[in-house]
Coordinates of C-alpha atoms and ligand atoms in Angstrom, one line a residue:
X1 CA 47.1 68.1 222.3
X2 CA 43.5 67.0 221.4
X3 CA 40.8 68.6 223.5
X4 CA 37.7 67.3 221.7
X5 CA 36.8 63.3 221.6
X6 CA 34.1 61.5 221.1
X7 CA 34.7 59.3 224.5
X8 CA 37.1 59.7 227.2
X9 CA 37.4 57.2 229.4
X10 CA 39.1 57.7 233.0
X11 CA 41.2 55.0 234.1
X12 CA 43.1 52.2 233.2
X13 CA 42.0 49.2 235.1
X14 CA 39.5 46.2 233.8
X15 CA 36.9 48.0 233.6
X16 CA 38.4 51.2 231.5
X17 CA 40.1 49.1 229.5
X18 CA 38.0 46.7 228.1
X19 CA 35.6 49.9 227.8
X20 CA 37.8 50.9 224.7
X21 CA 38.5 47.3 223.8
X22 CA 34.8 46.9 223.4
X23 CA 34.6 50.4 221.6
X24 CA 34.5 50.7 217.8
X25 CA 37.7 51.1 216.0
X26 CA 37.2 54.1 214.4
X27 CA 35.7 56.0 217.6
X28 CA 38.1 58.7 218.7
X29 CA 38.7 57.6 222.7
X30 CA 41.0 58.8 225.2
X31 CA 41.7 56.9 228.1
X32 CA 42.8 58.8 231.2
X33 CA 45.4 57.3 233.6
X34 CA 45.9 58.9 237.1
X35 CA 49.8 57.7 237.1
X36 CA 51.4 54.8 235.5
X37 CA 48.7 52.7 234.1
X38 CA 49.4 49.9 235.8
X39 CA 48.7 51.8 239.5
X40 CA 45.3 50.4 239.7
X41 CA 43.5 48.0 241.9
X42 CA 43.1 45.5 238.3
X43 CA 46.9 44.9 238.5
X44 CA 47.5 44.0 242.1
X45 CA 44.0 41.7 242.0
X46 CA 45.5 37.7 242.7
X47 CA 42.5 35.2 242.8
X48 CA 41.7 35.5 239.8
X49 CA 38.0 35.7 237.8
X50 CA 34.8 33.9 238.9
X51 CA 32.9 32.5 236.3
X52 CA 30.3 29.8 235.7
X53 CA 32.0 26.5 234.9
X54 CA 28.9 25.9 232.5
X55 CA 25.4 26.5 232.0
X56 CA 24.2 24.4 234.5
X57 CA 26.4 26.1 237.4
X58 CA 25.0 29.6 236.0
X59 CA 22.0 28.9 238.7
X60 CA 25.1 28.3 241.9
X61 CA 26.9 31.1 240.7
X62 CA 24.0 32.9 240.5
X63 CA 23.0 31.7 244.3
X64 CA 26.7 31.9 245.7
X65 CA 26.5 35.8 244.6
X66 CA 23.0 36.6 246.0
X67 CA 23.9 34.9 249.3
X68 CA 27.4 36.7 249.6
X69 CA 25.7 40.1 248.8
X70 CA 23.1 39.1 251.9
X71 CA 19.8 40.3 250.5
X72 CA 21.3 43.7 249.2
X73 CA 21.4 42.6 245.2
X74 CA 19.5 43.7 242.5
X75 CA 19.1 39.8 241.1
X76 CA 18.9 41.6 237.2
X77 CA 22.6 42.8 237.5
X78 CA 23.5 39.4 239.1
X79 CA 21.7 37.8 236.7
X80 CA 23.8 39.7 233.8
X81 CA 26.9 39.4 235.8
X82 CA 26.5 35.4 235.6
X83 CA 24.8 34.9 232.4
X84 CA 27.2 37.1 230.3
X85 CA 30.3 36.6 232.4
X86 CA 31.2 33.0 230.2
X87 CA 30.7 34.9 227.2
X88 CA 32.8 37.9 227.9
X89 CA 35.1 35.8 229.3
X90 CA 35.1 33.1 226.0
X91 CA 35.5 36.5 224.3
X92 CA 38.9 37.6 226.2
X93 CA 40.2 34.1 225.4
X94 CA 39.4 34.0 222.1
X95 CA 41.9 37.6 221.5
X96 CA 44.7 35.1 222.2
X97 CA 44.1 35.7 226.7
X98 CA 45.5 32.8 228.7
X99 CA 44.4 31.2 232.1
X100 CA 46.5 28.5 233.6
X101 CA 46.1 25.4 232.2
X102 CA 47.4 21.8 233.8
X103 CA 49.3 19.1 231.5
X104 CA 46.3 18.6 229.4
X105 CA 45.6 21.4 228.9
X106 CA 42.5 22.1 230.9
X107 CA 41.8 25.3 232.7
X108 CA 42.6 24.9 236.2
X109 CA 40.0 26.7 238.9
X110 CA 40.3 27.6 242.2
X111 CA 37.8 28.1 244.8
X112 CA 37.5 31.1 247.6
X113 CA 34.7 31.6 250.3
X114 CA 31.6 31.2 249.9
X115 CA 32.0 29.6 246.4
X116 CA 29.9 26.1 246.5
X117 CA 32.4 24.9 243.8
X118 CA 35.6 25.4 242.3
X119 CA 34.7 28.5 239.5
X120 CA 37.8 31.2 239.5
X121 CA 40.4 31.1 236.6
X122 CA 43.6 32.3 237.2
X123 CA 46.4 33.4 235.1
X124 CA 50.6 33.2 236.1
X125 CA 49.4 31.5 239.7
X126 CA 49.0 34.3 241.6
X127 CA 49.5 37.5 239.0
X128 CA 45.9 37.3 237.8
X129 CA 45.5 40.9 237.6
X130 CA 49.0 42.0 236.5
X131 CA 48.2 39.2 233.1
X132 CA 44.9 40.2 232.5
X133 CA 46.3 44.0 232.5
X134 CA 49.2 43.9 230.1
X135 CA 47.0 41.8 228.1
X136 CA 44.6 44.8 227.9
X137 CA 47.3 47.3 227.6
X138 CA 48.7 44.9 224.5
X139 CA 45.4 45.3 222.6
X140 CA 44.7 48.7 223.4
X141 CA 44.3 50.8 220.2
X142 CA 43.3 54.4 221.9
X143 CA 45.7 57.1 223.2
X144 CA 46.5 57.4 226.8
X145 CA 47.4 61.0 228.8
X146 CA 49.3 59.5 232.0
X147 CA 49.8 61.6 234.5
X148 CA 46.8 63.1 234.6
X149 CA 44.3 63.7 237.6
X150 CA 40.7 64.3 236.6
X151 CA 39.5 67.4 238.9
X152 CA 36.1 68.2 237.7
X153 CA 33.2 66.6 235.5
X154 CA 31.9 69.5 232.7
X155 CA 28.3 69.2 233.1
X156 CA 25.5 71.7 232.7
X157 CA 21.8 71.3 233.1
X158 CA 22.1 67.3 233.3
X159 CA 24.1 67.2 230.6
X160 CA 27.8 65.8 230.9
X161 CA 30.6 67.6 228.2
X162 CA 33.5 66.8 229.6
X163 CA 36.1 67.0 232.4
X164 CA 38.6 69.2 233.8
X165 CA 42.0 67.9 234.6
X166 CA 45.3 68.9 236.0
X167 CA 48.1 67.4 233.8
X168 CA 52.0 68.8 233.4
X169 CA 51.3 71.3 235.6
X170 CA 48.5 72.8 234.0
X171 CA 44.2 73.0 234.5
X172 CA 42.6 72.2 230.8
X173 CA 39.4 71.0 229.9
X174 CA 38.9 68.0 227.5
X175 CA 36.0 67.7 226.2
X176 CA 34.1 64.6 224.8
X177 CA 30.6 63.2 223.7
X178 CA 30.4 60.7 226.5
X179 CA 33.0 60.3 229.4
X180 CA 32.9 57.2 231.5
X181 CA 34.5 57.0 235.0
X182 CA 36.4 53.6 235.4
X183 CA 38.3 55.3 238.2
X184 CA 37.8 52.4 240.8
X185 CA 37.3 52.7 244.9
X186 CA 38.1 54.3 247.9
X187 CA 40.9 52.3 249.3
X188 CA 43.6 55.5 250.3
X189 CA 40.4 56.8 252.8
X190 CA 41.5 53.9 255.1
X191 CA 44.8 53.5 256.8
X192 CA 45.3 49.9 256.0
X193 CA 44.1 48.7 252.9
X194 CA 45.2 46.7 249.7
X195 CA 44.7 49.2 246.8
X196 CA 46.9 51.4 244.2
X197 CA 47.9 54.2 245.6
X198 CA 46.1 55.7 243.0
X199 CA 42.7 54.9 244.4
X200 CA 41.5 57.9 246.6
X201 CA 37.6 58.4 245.6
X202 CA 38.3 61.5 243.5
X203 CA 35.6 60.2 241.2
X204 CA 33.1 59.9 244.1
X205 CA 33.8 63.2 245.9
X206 CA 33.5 65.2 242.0
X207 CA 30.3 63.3 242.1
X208 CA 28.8 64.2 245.8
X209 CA 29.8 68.0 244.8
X210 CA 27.5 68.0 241.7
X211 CA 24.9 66.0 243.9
X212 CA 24.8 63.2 241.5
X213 CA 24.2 60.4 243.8
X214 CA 26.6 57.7 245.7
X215 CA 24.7 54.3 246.9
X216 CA 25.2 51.9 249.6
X217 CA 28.7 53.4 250.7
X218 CA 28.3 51.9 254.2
X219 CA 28.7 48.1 252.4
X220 CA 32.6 48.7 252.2
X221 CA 34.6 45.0 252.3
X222 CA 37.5 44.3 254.5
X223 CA 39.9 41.3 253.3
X224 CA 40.8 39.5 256.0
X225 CA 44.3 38.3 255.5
X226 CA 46.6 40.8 254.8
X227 CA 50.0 41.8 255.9
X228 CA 49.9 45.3 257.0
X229 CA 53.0 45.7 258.9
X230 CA 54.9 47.4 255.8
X231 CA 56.2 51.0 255.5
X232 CA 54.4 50.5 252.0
X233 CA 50.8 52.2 251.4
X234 CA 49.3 49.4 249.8
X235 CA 49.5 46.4 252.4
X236 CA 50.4 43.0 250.5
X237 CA 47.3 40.7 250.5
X238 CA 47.5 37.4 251.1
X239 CA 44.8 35.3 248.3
X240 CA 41.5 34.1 249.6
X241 CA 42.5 31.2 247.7
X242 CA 45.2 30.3 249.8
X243 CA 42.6 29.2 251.9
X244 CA 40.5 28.0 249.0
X245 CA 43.7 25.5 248.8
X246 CA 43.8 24.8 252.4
X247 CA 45.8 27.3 254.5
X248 CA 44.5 27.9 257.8
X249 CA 43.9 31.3 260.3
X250 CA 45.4 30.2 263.6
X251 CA 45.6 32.1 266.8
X252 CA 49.5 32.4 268.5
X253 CA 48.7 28.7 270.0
X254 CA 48.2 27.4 267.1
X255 CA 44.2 26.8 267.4
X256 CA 41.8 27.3 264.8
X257 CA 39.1 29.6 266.6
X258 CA 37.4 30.6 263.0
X259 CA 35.2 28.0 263.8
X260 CA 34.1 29.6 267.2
X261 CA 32.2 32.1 264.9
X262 CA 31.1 30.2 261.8
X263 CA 30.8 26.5 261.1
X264 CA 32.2 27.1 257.7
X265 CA 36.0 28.4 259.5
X266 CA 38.4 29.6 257.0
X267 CA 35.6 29.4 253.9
X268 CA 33.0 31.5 255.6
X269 CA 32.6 34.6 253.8
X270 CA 35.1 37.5 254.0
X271 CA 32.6 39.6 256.2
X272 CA 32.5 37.0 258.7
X273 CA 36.2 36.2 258.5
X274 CA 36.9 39.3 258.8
X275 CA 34.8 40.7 261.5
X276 CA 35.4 37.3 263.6
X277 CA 39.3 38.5 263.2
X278 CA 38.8 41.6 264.7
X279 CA 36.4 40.4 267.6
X280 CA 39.1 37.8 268.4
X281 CA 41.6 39.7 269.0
X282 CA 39.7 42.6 270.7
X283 CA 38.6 40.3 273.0
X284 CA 41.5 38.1 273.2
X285 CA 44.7 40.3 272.5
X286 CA 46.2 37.7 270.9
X287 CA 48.0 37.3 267.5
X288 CA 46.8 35.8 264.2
X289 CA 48.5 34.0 261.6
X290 CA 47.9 32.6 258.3
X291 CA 49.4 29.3 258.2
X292 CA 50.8 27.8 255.0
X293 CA 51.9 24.5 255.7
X294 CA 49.3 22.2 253.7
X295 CA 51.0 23.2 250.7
X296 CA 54.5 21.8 249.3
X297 CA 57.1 24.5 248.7
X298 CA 57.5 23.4 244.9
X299 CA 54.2 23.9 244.4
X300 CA 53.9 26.9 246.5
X301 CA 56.5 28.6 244.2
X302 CA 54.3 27.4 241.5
X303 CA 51.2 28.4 242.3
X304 CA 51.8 31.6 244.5
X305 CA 54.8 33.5 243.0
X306 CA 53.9 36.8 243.5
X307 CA 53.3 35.7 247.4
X308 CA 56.0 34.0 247.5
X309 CA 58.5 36.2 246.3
X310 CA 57.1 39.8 247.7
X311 CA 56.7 38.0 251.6
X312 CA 60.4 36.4 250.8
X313 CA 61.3 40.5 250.4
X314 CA 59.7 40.9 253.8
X315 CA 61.8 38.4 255.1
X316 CA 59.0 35.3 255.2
X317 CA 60.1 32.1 254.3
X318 CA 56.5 30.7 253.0
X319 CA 54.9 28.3 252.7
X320 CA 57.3 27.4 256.0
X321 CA 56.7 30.8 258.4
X322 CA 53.3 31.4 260.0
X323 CA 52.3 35.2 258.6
X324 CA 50.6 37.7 260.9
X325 CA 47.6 39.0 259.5
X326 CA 44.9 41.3 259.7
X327 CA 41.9 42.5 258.1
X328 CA 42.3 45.6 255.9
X329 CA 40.2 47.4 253.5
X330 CA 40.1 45.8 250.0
X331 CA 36.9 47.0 248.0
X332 CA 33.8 49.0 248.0
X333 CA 30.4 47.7 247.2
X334 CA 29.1 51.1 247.3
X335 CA 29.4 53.6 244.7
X336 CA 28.0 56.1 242.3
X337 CA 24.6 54.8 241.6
X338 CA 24.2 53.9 237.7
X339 CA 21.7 51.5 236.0
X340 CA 22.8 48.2 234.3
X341 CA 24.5 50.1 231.2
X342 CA 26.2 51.9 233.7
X343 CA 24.3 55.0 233.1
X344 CA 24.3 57.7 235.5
X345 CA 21.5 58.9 237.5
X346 CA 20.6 62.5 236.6
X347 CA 23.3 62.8 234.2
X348 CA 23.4 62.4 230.4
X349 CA 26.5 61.0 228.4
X350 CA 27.7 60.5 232.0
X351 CA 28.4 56.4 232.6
X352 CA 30.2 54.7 235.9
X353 CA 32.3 51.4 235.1
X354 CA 33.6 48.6 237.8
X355 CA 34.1 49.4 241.4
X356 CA 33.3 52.8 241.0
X357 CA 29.9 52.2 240.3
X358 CA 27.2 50.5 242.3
X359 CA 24.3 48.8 240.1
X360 CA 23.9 46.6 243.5
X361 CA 25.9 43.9 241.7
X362 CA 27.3 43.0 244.9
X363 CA 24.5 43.9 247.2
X364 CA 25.9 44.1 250.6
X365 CA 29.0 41.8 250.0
X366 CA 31.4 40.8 246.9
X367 CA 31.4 37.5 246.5
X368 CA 35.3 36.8 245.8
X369 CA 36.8 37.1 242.4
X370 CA 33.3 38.3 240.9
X371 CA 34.9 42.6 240.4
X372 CA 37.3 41.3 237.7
X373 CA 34.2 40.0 235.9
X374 CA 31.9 42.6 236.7
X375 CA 34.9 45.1 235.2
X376 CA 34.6 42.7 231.9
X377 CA 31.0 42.0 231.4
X378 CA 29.5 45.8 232.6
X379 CA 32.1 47.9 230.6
X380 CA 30.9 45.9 227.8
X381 CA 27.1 47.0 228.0
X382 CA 28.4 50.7 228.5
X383 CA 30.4 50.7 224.9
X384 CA 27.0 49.4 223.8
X385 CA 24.8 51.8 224.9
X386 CA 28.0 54.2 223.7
X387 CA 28.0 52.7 220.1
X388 CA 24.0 53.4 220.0
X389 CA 23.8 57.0 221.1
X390 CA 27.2 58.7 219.9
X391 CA 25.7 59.9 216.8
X392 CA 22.2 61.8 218.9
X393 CA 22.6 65.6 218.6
X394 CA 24.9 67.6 221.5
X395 CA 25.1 70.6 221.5
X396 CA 28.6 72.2 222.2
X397 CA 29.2 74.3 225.4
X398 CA 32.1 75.8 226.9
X399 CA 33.3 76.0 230.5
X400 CA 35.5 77.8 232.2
X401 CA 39.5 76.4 233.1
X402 CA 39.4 78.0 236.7
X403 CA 40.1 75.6 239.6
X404 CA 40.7 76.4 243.1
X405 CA 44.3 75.5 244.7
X406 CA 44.3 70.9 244.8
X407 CA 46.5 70.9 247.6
X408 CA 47.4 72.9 250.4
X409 CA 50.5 72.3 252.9
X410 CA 48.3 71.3 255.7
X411 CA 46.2 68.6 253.8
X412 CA 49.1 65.4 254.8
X413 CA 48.4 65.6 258.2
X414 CA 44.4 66.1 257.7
X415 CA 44.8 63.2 254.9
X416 CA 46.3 61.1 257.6
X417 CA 44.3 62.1 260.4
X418 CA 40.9 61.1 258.5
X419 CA 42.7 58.0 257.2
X420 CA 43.1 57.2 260.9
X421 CA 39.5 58.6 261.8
X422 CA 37.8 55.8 258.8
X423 CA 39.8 53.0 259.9
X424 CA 38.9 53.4 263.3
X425 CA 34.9 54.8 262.9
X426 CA 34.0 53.3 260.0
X427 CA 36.0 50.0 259.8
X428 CA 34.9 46.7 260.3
X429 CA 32.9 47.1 263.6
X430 CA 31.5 50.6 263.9
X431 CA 28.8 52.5 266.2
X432 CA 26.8 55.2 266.2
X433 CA 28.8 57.0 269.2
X434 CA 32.3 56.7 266.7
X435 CA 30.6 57.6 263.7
X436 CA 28.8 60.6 265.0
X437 CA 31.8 61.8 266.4
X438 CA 33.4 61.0 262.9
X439 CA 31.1 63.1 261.2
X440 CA 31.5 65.8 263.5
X441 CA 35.1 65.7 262.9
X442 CA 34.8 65.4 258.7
X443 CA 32.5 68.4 258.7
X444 CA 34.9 70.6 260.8
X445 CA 37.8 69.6 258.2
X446 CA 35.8 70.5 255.3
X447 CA 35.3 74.0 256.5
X448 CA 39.5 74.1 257.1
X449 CA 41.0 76.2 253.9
X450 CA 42.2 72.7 252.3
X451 CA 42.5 71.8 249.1
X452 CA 40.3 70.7 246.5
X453 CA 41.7 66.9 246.8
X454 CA 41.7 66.5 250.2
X455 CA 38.0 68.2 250.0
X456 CA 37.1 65.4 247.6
X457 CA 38.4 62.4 249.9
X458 CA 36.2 64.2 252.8
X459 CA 33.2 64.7 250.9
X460 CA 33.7 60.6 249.8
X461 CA 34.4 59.9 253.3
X462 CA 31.2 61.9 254.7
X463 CA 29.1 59.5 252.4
X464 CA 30.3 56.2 254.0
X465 CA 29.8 57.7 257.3
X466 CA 26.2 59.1 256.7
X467 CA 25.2 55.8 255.1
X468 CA 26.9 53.5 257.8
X469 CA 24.7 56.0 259.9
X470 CA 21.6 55.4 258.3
X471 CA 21.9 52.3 258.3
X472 CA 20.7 50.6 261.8
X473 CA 21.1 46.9 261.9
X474 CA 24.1 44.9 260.4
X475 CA 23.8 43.4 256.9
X476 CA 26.8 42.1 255.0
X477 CA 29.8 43.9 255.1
X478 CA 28.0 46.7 257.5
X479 CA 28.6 45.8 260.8
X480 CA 27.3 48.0 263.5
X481 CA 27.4 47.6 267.3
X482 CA 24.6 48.7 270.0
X483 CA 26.0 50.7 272.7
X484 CA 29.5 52.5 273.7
X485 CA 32.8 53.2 272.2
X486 CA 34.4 50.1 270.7
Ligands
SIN501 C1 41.9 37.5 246.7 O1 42.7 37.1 245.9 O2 41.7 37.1 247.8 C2 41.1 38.7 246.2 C3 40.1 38.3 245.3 C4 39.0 39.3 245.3 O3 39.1 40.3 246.0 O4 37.9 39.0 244.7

């Protein structure tokens, strides 16, 4: 096997793919994949890709975004996000990339919260992600190592060489020029959440131990209609833009209370939604559904397949059954702090791609659909700053291929336990009593003789809690009570 390239890129989602799609042909890359490729949050995503309509609704996409992220942006990525998103997008299309089209062939967009206007393409209905994924996979013309879990960045005197992995059960190094993490979030720290399986913050924990820094990992989002009463890991989300279509979030009587909490009802945005769910039925007890029957089953079928046919599994008979829902985790705002070529802080040759990273894109809220394009329009500013530096002078340095033992045969029920401890400290309402005790509790693991993984997903974890700490007042997706014990 090669152990010298000039890029490696780990993970296969949007943004690590159209990283090497937007790389030179003659570069040597390696792209990294945890499992299969497709276990990433790029292939489950449904709504689709938000994107300005045309140049004049740059300037609404541009406000929908800053008012989602509540204050929290920084306006230059947003501006980038919005300005270069139709052309990275015109791009993708023009490689052969379809989005659903009706009769005449005009691209059909849907809307979600908090969009003033119809702006997210879509591709096979519902199957977004899974289209725009194969598509990349199709035109990908670098080698991928499967299998292969990154456990440790090379890097010496703010310098990056490298990484460490643990692949056919071996430790290697594999060294490269420039390595950019397109790894994604921190869904698998949270008991209920819509991610791949393979999304567990590795990435972020490898980055807290070489005190490179995380940012605004109290601003995680919670989607708020997804079914999580499954045996599976990842619960099944249910699109925002059902309700962009016109489903409704009914109590067990059948009543709309949304509106109790916001005037916009099932198109506020997925903060409110979400926390409004979890108040409700706090206070309330009772059950909520997402109710389907605006649409027409033909179309449903149409439009929704993937809904259609994974509830149908479950035993729903949509758009006909009312679903039960509940918030879950879907995707973090916060992340390993990089500039707007995805650039490290403190670290040379070291860049951050996609959800992994936090250039404050999405301040303290994601407005929907906008990760799919920040995935294509950042990843391709890091092959550019790539392509301008890959030639400058490095010199070559070895590291050692030791690694301390990745799992240990108590971390399952410490994994679980802190997957319970997040969901319930550091969910969607938290306080300081809950997430002082948290901390307390994630400290006392990490000194437990666990291993390196689990370590990782605690010193990820400790982040979001020191941060939601920190911060004192709500803002966004960071929702923080006054007072007791929720
Ligand atoms: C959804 O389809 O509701 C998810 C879209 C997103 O997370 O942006």
């Amino acid at each position: 096997m090669k152990l010298k390239h000039d890029v490696i890129i780990i993970g296969a989602g949007v943004a690590g793919l159209h990283t090497a799609l937007s790389l030179d042909d003659d570069m040597d890359v390696l792209v990294l994949s945890k499992d299969y490729a497709w276990e990433c949050n790029t292939f489950y995503a449904q709504g689709g890709v938000a994107v300005a309509v045309d140049e004049e609704d740059i300037p609404y996409h541009i406000k929908d975004t800053l008012n989602a992220g509540a204050g929290l942006c920084d306006e230059g990525a947003v501006d980038i996000l919005c300005h270069e998103g139709p052309v990275v997008i015109k791009e993708f299309m023009e490689h052969g990339f379809e989005f659903d089209k009706d009769r005449d062939g005009n691209i059909l967009y849907t809307k979600e919260a908090a969009h003033s206007r119809n702006r997210i393409v879509h591709a096979g209905g519902d199957a977004t992600g899974r289209y725009i994924h194969k598509f990349l996979m199709d035109l990908l013309k670098f080698p991928i190592l499967y299998n292969t879990q990154v456990t440790d960045l090379l890097i010496e005197d703010g310098e990056c060489y490298g990484v460490r992995v643990f692949h056919n059960n071996e430790i290697f190094n594999i060294y490269a020029k420039k390595v950019v993490i397109a790894s994604g979030g921190v869904g698998s720290v949270y008991e209920y959440h819509t991610n791949a399986r393979t999304i567990s913050s590795d990435m972020q924990g490898i980055c807290v131990s070489h005190d490179i820094p995380l940012r605004d990992m109290e601003m995680m989002q919670f989607h708020p209609t997804v079914f999580i009463k499954s045996s599976a890991v990842r619960k099944q989300l249910l699109s925002e833009s059902l309700r962009g279509e016109g489903a409704k979030i009914v109590d067990e009587d059948g009543r709309r209370f949304l509106f109790d909490y916001d005037k916009r009802g099932e198109l506020s945005p997925r903060n409110i939604v979400s926390q409004a769910i979890f108040d409700f039925q706090q206070k309330t007890g009772k059950k909520v559904f997402l109710d389907l029957n605006n649409f027409e089953e033909g179309f449903f079928m149409k439009r929704f397949p993937s809904i259609y046919f994974n509830m149908g599994n479950m035993g729903y008979n949509l758009p006909i059954d009312l679903v039960p829902i509940s918030p879950a985790f879907h995707y973090a705002m916060g992340g390993i702090k990089s500039d707007l070529f995805g650039r490290v802080e403190g670290v040379n040759s070291l860049y951050v791609v996609g959800e992994a990273a936090n250039t404050r894109v999405h301040g303290a809220n994601r407005l929907a659909s906008n990760s799919l394009l920040e995935g294509f329009v950042f990843s391709k500013r890091v092959a550019l700053d790539i392509k301008l530096t890959l030639k400058e002078h490095k010199k070559s340095v070895e590291f050692d291929e030791v690694e301390p033992s990745l799992i240990k045969p108590s971390d399952k029920d410490l994994k679980n336990e802190l997957r319970d401890l997040m969901w319930r400290s550091a969910g969607i309402i938290r306080n300081v009593n809950n997430l002082q005790k948290a901390l307390i509790r994630v400290e006392e693991m990490l000194k437990l003789p666990i291993g390196k993984l689990l370590r990782l997903r605690l010193l990820s974890s400790r982040e979001i809690i020191k941060s939601a700490l920190a911060r004192k007042e709500s803002l966004g997706a960071h929702y923080i009570l006054k007072g007791d014990d929720i």
